[in-house]
Coordinates of C-alpha atoms in Angstrom, one line a residue:
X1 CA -139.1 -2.0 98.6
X2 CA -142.1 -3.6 99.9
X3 CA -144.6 -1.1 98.8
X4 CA -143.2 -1.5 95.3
X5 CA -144.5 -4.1 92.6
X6 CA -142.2 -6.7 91.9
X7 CA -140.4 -6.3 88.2
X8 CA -139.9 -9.5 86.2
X9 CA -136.7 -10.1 85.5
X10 CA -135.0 -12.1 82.3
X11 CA -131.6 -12.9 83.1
X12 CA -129.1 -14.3 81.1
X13 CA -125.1 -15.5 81.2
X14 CA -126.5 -15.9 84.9
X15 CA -123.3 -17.7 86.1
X16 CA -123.7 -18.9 89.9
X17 CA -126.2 -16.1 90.2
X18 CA -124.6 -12.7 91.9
X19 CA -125.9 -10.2 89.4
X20 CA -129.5 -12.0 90.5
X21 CA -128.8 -11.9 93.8
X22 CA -128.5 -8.0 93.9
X23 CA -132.0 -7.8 91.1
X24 CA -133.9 -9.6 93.5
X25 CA -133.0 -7.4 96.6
X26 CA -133.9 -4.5 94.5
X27 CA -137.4 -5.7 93.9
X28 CA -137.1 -7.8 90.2
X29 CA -138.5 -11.1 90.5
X30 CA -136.5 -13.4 88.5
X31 CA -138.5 -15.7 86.0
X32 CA -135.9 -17.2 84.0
X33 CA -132.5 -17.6 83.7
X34 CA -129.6 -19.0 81.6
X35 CA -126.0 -19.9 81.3
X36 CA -123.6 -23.0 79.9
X37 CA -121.4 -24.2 83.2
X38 CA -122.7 -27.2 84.5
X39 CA -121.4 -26.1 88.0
X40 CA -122.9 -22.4 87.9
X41 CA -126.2 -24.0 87.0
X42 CA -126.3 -26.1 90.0
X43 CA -124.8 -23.1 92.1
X44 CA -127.8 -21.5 91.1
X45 CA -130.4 -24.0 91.6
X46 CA -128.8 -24.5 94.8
X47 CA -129.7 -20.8 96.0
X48 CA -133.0 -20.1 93.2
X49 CA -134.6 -23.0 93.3
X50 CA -137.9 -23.8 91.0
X51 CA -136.2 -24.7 87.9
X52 CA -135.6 -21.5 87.0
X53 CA -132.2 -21.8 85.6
X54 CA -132.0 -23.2 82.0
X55 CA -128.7 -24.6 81.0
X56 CA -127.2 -25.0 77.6
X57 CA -126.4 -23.2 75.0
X58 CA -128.2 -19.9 74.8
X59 CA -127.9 -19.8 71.3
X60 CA -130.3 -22.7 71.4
X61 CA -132.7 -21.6 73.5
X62 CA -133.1 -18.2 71.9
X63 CA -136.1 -18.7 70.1
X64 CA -137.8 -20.3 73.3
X65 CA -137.0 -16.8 74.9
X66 CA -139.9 -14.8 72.7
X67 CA -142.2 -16.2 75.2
X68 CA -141.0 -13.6 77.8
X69 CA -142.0 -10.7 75.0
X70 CA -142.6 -7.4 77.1
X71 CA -140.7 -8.6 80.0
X72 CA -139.7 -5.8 82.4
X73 CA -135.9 -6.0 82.6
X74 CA -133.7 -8.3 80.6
X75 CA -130.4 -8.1 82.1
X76 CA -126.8 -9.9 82.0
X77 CA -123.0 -9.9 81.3
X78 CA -122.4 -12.1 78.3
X79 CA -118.4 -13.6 78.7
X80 CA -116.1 -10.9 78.5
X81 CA -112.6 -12.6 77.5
X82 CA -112.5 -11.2 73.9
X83 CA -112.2 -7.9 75.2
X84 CA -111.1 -8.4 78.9
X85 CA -107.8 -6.7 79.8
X86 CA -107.3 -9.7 81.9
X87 CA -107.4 -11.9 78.5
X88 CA -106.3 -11.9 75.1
X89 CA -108.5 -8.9 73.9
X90 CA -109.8 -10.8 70.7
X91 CA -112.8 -9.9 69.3
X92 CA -113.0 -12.6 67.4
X93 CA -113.2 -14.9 69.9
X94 CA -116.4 -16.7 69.7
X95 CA -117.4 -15.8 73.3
X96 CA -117.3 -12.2 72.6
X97 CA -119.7 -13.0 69.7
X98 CA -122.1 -13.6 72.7
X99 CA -122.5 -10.0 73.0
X100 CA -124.8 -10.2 70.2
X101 CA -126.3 -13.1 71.7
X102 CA -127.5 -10.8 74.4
X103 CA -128.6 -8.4 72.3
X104 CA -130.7 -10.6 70.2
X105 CA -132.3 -11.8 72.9
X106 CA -133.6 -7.8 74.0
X107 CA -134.9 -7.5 70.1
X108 CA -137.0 -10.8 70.7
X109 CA -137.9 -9.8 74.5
X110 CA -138.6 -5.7 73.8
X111 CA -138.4 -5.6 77.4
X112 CA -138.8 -2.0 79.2
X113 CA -135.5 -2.2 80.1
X114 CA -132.2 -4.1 79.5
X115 CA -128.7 -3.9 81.3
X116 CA -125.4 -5.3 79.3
X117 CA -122.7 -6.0 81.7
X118 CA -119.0 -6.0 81.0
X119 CA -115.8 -4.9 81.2
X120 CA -114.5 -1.5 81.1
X121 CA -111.7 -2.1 78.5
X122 CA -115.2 -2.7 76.1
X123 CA -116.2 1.0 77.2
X124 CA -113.1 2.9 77.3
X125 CA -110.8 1.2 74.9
X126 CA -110.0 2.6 71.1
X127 CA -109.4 -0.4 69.5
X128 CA -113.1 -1.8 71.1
X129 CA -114.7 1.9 69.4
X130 CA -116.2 0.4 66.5
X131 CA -117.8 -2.7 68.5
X132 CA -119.3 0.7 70.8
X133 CA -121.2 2.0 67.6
X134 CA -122.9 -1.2 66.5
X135 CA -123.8 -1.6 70.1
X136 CA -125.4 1.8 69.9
X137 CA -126.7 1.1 66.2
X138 CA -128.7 -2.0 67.9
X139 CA -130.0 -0.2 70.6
X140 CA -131.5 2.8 68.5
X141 CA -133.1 0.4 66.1
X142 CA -134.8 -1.6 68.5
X143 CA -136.2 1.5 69.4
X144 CA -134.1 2.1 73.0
X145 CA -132.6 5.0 74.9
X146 CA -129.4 3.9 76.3
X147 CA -126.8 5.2 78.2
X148 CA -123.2 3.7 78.6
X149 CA -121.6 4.2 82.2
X150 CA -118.3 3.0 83.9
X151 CA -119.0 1.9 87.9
X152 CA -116.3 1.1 90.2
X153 CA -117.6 -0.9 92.9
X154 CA -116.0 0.5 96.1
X155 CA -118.1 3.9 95.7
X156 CA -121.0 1.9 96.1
X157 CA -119.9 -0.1 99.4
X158 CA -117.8 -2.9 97.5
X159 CA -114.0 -3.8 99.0
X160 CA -113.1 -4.5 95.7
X161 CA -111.7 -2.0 92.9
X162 CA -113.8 -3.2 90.0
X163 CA -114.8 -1.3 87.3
X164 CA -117.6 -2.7 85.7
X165 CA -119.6 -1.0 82.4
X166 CA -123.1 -1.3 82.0
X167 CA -124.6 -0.6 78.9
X168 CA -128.4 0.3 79.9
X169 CA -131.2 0.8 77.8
X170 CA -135.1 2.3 78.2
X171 CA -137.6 1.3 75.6
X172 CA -140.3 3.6 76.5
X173 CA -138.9 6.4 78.8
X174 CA -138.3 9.8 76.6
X175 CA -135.5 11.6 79.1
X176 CA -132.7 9.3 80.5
X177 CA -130.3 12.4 80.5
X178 CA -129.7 12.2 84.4
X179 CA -129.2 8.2 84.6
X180 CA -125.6 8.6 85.5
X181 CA -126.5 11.0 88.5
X182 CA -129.2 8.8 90.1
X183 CA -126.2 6.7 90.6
X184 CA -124.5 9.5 93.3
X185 CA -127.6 8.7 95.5
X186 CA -126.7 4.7 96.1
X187 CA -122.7 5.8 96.7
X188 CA -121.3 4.9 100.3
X189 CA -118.2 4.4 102.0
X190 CA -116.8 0.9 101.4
X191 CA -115.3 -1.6 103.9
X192 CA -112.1 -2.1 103.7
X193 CA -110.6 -5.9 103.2
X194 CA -109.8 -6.5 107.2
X195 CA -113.3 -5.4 107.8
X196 CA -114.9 -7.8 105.8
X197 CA -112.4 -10.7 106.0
X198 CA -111.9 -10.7 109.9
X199 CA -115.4 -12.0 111.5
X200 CA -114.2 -15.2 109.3
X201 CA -111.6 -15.8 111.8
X202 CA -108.1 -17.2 110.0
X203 CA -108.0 -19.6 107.4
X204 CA -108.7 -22.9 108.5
X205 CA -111.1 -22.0 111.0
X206 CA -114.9 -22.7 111.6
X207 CA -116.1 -20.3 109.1
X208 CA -113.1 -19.9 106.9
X209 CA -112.5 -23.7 106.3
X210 CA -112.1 -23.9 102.2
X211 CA -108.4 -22.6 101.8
X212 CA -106.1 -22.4 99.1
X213 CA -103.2 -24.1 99.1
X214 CA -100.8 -22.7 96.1
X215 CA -97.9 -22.3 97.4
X216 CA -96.9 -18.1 97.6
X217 CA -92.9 -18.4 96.6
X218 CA -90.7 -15.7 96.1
X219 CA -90.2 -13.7 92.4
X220 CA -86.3 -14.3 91.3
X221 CA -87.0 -10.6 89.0
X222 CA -89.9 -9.0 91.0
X223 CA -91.7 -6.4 89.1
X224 CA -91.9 -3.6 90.8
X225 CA -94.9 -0.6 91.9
X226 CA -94.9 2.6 94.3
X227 CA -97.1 0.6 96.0
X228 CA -95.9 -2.8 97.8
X229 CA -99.8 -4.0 96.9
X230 CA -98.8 -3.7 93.2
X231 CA -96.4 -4.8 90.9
X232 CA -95.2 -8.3 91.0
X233 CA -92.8 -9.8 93.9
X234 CA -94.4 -13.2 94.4
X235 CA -94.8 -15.8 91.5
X236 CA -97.7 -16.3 89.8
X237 CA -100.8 -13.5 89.1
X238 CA -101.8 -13.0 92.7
X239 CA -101.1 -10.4 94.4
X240 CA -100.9 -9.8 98.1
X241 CA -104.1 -7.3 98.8
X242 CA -103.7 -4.2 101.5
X243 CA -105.9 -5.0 104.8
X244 CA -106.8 -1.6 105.1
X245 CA -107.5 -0.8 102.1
X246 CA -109.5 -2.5 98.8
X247 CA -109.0 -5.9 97.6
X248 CA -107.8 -5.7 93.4
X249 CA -110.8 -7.2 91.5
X250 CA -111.0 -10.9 92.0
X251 CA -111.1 -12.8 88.6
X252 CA -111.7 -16.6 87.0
X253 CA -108.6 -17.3 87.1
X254 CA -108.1 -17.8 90.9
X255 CA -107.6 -21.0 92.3
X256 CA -104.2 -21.5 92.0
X257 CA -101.0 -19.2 91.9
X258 CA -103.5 -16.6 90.8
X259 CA -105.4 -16.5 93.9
X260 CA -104.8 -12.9 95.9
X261 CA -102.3 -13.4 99.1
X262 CA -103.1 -12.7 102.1
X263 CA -100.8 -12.0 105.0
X264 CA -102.9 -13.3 107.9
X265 CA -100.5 -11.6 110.6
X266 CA -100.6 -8.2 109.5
X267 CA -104.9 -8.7 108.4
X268 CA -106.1 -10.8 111.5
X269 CA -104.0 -10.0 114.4
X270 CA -102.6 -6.4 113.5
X271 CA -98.8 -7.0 113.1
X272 CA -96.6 -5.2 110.7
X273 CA -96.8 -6.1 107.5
X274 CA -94.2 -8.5 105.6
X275 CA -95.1 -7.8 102.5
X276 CA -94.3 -3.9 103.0
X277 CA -91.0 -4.5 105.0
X278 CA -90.1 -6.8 101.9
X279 CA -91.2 -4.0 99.5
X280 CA -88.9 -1.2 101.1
X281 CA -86.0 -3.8 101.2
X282 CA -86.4 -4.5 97.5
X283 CA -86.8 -0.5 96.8
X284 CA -83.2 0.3 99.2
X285 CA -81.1 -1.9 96.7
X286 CA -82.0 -5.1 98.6
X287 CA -81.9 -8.5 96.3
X288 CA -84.3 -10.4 95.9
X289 CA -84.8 -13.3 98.8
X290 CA -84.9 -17.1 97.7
X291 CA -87.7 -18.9 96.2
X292 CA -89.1 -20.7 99.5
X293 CA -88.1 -17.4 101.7
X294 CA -92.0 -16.2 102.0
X295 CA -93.2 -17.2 105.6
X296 CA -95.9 -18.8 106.3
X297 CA -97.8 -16.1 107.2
X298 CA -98.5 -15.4 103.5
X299 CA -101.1 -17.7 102.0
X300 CA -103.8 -17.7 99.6
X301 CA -107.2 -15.7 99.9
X302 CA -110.1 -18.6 100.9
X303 CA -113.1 -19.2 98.9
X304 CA -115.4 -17.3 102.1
X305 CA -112.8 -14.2 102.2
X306 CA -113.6 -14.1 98.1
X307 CA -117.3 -15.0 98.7
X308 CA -117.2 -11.7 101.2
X309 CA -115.3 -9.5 99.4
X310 CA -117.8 -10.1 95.9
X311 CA -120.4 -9.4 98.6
X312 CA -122.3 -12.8 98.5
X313 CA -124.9 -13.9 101.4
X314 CA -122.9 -15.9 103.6
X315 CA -125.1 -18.3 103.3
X316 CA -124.4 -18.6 99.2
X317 CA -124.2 -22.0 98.2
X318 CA -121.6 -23.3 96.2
X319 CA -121.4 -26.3 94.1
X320 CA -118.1 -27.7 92.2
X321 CA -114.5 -28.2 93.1
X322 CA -111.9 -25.5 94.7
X323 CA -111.3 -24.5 91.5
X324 CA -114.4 -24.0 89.5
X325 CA -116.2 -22.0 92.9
X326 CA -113.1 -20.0 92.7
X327 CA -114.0 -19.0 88.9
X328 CA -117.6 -18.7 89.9
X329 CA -116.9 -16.0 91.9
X330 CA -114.6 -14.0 90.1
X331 CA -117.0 -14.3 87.2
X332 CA -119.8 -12.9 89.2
X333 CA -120.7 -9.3 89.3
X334 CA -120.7 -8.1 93.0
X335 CA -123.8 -8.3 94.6
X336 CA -124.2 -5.5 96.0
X337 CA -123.2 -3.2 92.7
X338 CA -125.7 -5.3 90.7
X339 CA -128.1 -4.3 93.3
X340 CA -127.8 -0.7 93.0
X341 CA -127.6 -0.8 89.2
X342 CA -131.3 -2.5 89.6
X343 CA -132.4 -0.3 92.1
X344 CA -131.6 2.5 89.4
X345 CA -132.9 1.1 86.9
X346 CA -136.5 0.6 88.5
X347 CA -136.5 3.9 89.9
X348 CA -136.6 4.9 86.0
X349 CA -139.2 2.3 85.3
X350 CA -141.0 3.6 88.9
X351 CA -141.4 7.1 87.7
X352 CA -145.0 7.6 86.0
X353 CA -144.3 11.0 84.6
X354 CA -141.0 10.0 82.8
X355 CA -142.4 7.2 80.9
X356 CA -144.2 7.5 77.2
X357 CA -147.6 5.5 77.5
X358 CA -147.9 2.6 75.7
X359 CA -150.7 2.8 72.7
X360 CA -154.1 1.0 74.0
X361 CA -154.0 -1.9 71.6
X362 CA -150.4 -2.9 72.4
X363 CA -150.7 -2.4 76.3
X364 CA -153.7 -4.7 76.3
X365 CA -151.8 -7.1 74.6
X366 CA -148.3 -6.8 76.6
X367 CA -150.9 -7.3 79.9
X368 CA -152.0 -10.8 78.0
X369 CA -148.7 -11.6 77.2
X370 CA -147.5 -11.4 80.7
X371 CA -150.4 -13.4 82.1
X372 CA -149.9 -16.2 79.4

């Protein structure tokens, strides 16, 4: 990366900054960026610092954003609850208008590139089909290749199983048939949770002081999986997550009752696993314990076990309460799969003989532009 010239970088619905975390290890240097939560902002600032995040309302700021015109990369995941599994799935839900939003802002910018982040159900989904094709539609007028592809983010060295879709898109670049492959070069074995929980040292310690304290009680009519690290045996949305295996994607909504459980016998210190004995005794025929009958070994995952398993620095900054970091990070993009998506993506822009030269008259121009 250090032979390389930086990219410049546009990013947008920025959050506390984990998709830009990943961009800027990849080589894109960021020169703006946006987003509407007071607490994100500061998050940001906090780790970016040099005024570079703008908050407000992008929809009033979008005519300020022509001044990046032929920016490199424009890149973001505009709010995804209008068509988030997770949510209600509305698409008319004024947040999931925002996906327009973004893509105005790429007809303004005509960057060389721009990535759309969101959620799979937007990419796989029948009902979402028709929301696909104007997506498409948008792209082709404004003159882009574009490729639509579904990442999961433990085959790229994630603990987390979260699929992601990233709508990508090459202004001047005539052959972007093999995009998905370049991504089988970046792949790599992932952690698993115990891996990159257990340097923390338990909950409560030194370095694993911001707990949880939602209570983990006992379902009275447990839904139940194959699997002991699915289903639904505790109340609430959180589910306990397998140590040696991936944690379930970490979402907004943690905090509370929602917040993954970990037991921190069985992770930390190796000892069989309550959660599984409990699972085979509700499978024989067993019934279902009392409310309070969960030891105490089972508790909440901590804001650093989240902040490691999203792949943050450790040394990410976080501004807010317990509950709005919480929703920070599960609305972040793991760094490390943001990073390989960028590290993709500039490999394309990298590659002389793949991209279509720019007439003389508009690359002198988009060279002015850039040093305005």
């Amino acid at each position: 990366m250090k032979n390389k010239t930086p990219l410049s970088g546009l990013s947008l619905f920025s959050g506390a900054g984990g998709m830009d975390v990943g961009f800027i290890r990849a080589g894109v240097e960021i020169v703006s960026a946006n987003d509407i939560d007071r607490d994100a902002c500061l998050t940001y600032e906090a780790n970016h610092p040099g005024g570079i995040i703008k908050c407000g309302d992008i929809n009033q700021n979008l005519t300020d954003i022509r001044r990046f015109e032929g920016i490199d990369i424009v890149f973001g995941g505009p709010p995804c609850q209008g068509f988030s599994v997770a949510g209600k799935m509305n698409p008319d839900d004024p947040r999931s208008k925002l996906l327009w939003v973004f893509m105005k802002a790429v007809e303004f910018t005509k960057p060389r590139a721009f990535i759309c982040e969101n959620v799979k159900a937007l990419a796989v989904l029948d009902k979402w089909s028709e929301v696909r094709q104007q997506l498409f539609r948008f792209a082709r007028q404004l003159g882009y290749k574009y490729k639509l592809v579904v990442l999961n983010s433990t085959a790229f060295g994630v603990p987390q199983s979260r699929e992601r879709m990233f709508l990508i898109g090459f202004r001047d670049i005539e052959d972007i048939n093999d995009l998905e492959a370049q991504f089988e070069r970046y792949k790599k074995q992932a952690p698993t949770v115990r891996d990159i929980v257990l340097p923390l040292g338990v909950a409560g310690s030194e370095n694993n002081q911001r707990v949880c304290n939602a209570k983990v009680t006992i379902a009275a009519k447990p839904v139940m999986r194959r699997s002991p690290y699915a289903g639904m045996m505790f109340n609430g949305q959180g589910r306990p997550l397998n140590p040696t295996g991936y944690s379930c994607a970490l979402h907004a909504s943690m905090g509370g009752n929602k917040t993954p459980i970990i037991d921190e016998e069985h992770c930390y210190f190796g000892q069989d696993s309550w959660v599984e004995w409990y699972h085979s005794y509700l499978m024989a025929g067993g019934e279902p314990l009392s409310l309070d009958a969960a030891p105490k070994r089972l508790r909440r995952l901590t804001i650093d076990e989240a902040l490691r398993i999203q792949t943050f620095p450790h040394d990410y900054q976080f501004i807010g309460g317990q509950s709005s970091i919480y929703r920070q990070i599960g609305n972040a993009v793991p760094c490390d799969l943001a990073q390989v998506v960028a590290e993709v993506v500039r490999d394309f822009l990298s590659t002389p003989e793949l991209i279509t030269p720019l007439p003389l008259m508009e690359r002198e121009a988009k060279q002015l532009r850039l040093a305005i």
